[in-house]
Amino acid sequence: MAINVNTVYTTVLSILNKEQRGYLTPFEFNQLATQVQLEIFEKFFEDYNQYIRMPKTNVEFASRMDHIMEEFQVFEKSDIASNTPTTNVYHQPTDLHRFGSASWNKGKNSPPIEIVSNRDYNELKLSPLTQPTNDFPVAKYKDNKLIVFPSPTTFANTDVTFNYIRKPADVVWAYGVDPTTGAFIWSGTSGAPTPSIPASGSVDFEISDSQQSEVIIEILKYAGVIIRDPQIVQSASQLSAVNEANTKR
């Protein structure tokens, strides 16, 4: 389940205002929230690389590997090439963040495309037995593009399916401004003014609610820098270190 953006913003404001420490505007919050979500998202990959080298557990609900895989599932995606190809060069989807694999839809049952280096491809061409075919395609992956072999005689962006992980969407606490008080009002409030940004409304965090505490702590850490309160930065950093240590146990 995703993290509600209004819950996080009101919690952050409540902590900051508890001792009159300062105020975080919606614009500042949106920037910090997006940055924090991206940092936590990138950390999933670091944790995954660490966990695959650790002893596994079969205890239900206790597998760290399973937890990371569940986090990834939200961002897993398949899509066709983003260009209209006139050669065997296929551009990756515009929202691709981490490439996983690709399939060749001109072959039987859309076989996976083997990614090879220039050297490997040149060696494959030397023998009729190893030359690429539609059922055993290969590709060179360079500059966010796949150069697929064998080169077809007709081209379409549907020739290739990319399987990948996308980035999280930017977090937005959309708000209107009360014409009487000038106060910011969340767009999800009944009878709120038309949201100022964006017109479509708020965008929640896409990482799971199990990360909510870390999200709040990390936003507070950045907020302390913005309002120039070193005590907030220090307290949030200490809590973040404790959370990190508990995770690694």
Coordinates of C-alpha atoms in Angstrom, one line a residue, residues 54-184:
M54 CA 23.5 -13.3 2.7
P55 CA 22.1 -16.7 4.0
K56 CA 18.5 -17.1 3.1
T57 CA 15.5 -17.7 5.4
N58 CA 12.4 -19.6 4.7
V59 CA 10.5 -18.2 7.7
E60 CA 7.3 -16.6 6.5
F61 CA 7.3 -12.7 6.5
A62 CA 10.9 -12.7 7.6
S63 CA 12.7 -12.8 4.2
R64 CA 14.4 -9.6 3.4
M65 CA 14.8 -10.7 -0.2
D66 CA 11.0 -11.2 -0.5
H67 CA 10.4 -7.8 1.0
I68 CA 12.7 -6.1 -1.6
M69 CA 11.1 -8.0 -4.4
E70 CA 7.7 -6.8 -3.2
E71 CA 9.0 -3.2 -3.3
F72 CA 10.2 -3.7 -6.9
Q73 CA 6.9 -5.2 -8.2
V74 CA 5.2 -1.7 -8.1
F75 CA 7.8 -0.4 -10.5
E76 CA 8.2 -3.4 -12.9
K77 CA 7.0 -2.6 -16.3
S78 CA 6.9 -3.9 -19.9
D79 CA 6.7 -1.6 -23.0
I80 CA 7.6 -1.4 -26.6
A81 CA 10.3 0.8 -28.2
S82 CA 9.8 4.5 -27.9
N83 CA 10.8 5.4 -31.4
T84 CA 9.5 4.6 -34.9
P85 CA 12.4 2.6 -36.2
T86 CA 13.6 2.7 -39.8
T87 CA 16.6 0.4 -39.0
N88 CA 17.3 -2.3 -36.5
V89 CA 17.9 0.3 -33.7
Y90 CA 15.2 0.4 -31.0
H91 CA 15.1 3.2 -28.4
Q92 CA 14.2 2.2 -24.8
P93 CA 11.0 3.5 -23.2
T94 CA 11.4 7.0 -21.9
D95 CA 10.5 6.0 -18.3
L96 CA 13.1 3.2 -18.2
H97 CA 15.3 3.4 -15.1
R98 CA 16.9 0.0 -14.8
F99 CA 17.0 -2.3 -17.8
G100 CA 16.0 -5.9 -17.1
S101 CA 15.6 -7.9 -20.4
A102 CA 14.0 -7.6 -23.8
S103 CA 12.0 -9.9 -26.1
W104 CA 12.0 -10.2 -29.9
N105 CA 8.4 -10.3 -31.1
K106 CA 9.3 -11.4 -34.6
G107 CA 10.5 -14.7 -33.3
K108 CA 8.4 -17.7 -32.2
N109 CA 6.9 -17.1 -28.8
S110 CA 8.8 -13.8 -28.5
P111 CA 12.2 -15.2 -27.5
P112 CA 14.5 -13.3 -25.1
I113 CA 17.1 -11.1 -26.7
E114 CA 20.7 -12.0 -25.6
I115 CA 22.7 -8.8 -24.9
V116 CA 26.2 -9.1 -26.3
S117 CA 29.3 -7.0 -26.6
N118 CA 30.8 -5.9 -30.0
R119 CA 33.5 -8.6 -29.6
D120 CA 31.0 -11.3 -28.9
Y121 CA 28.8 -10.3 -31.8
N122 CA 31.7 -10.3 -34.2
E123 CA 32.5 -13.9 -33.1
L124 CA 28.9 -15.0 -33.5
K125 CA 28.9 -13.9 -37.1
L126 CA 31.9 -16.1 -38.0
S127 CA 30.0 -19.3 -37.9
P128 CA 26.7 -20.2 -39.6
L129 CA 25.8 -22.2 -36.5
T130 CA 26.0 -19.3 -34.2
Q131 CA 24.7 -16.4 -36.3
P132 CA 21.6 -14.7 -34.8
T133 CA 18.1 -15.7 -36.0
N134 CA 14.6 -14.6 -35.2
D135 CA 14.3 -17.4 -32.7
F136 CA 17.8 -16.8 -31.2
P137 CA 18.2 -13.0 -31.5
V138 CA 21.0 -10.9 -30.0
A139 CA 21.5 -7.2 -29.5
K140 CA 24.1 -4.6 -28.6
Y141 CA 22.9 -2.3 -25.9
K142 CA 24.4 1.2 -26.2
D143 CA 23.2 4.8 -25.5
N144 CA 19.8 3.7 -24.3
K145 CA 19.2 1.8 -27.5
L146 CA 19.1 -1.9 -28.6
I147 CA 20.7 -2.7 -32.0
V148 CA 19.0 -6.1 -32.7
F149 CA 20.3 -8.9 -35.0
P150 CA 19.2 -10.4 -37.3
S151 CA 18.1 -7.1 -38.9
P152 CA 14.5 -7.4 -40.1
T153 CA 13.4 -6.2 -43.5
T154 CA 10.5 -4.3 -42.1
F155 CA 10.5 -2.3 -38.8
A156 CA 8.0 -1.4 -36.1
N157 CA 8.3 -0.3 -32.5
T158 CA 6.4 -3.4 -31.5
D159 CA 9.3 -5.6 -32.7
V160 CA 10.9 -5.3 -29.2
T161 CA 9.4 -5.5 -25.7
F162 CA 11.5 -4.0 -22.9
N163 CA 11.1 -5.4 -19.4
Y164 CA 12.4 -2.9 -16.9
I165 CA 12.0 -0.9 -13.7
R166 CA 10.7 2.6 -13.9
K167 CA 11.4 5.5 -11.6
P168 CA 8.8 6.5 -9.0
A169 CA 6.5 9.4 -10.0
D170 CA 7.2 12.8 -8.4
V171 CA 5.4 13.3 -5.1
V172 CA 2.9 16.2 -5.1
W173 CA 0.9 17.6 -2.2
A174 CA -1.5 19.6 -4.4
Y175 CA -3.1 22.6 -2.7
G176 CA -5.3 25.6 -3.1
V177 CA -5.0 28.9 -1.3
D178 CA -7.9 30.0 1.0
P179 CA -9.0 33.4 -0.4
T180 CA -9.9 34.6 3.1
T181 CA -7.0 33.5 5.2
G182 CA -4.3 32.9 2.6
A183 CA -3.6 29.4 4.1
F184 CA -2.6 26.4 2.0

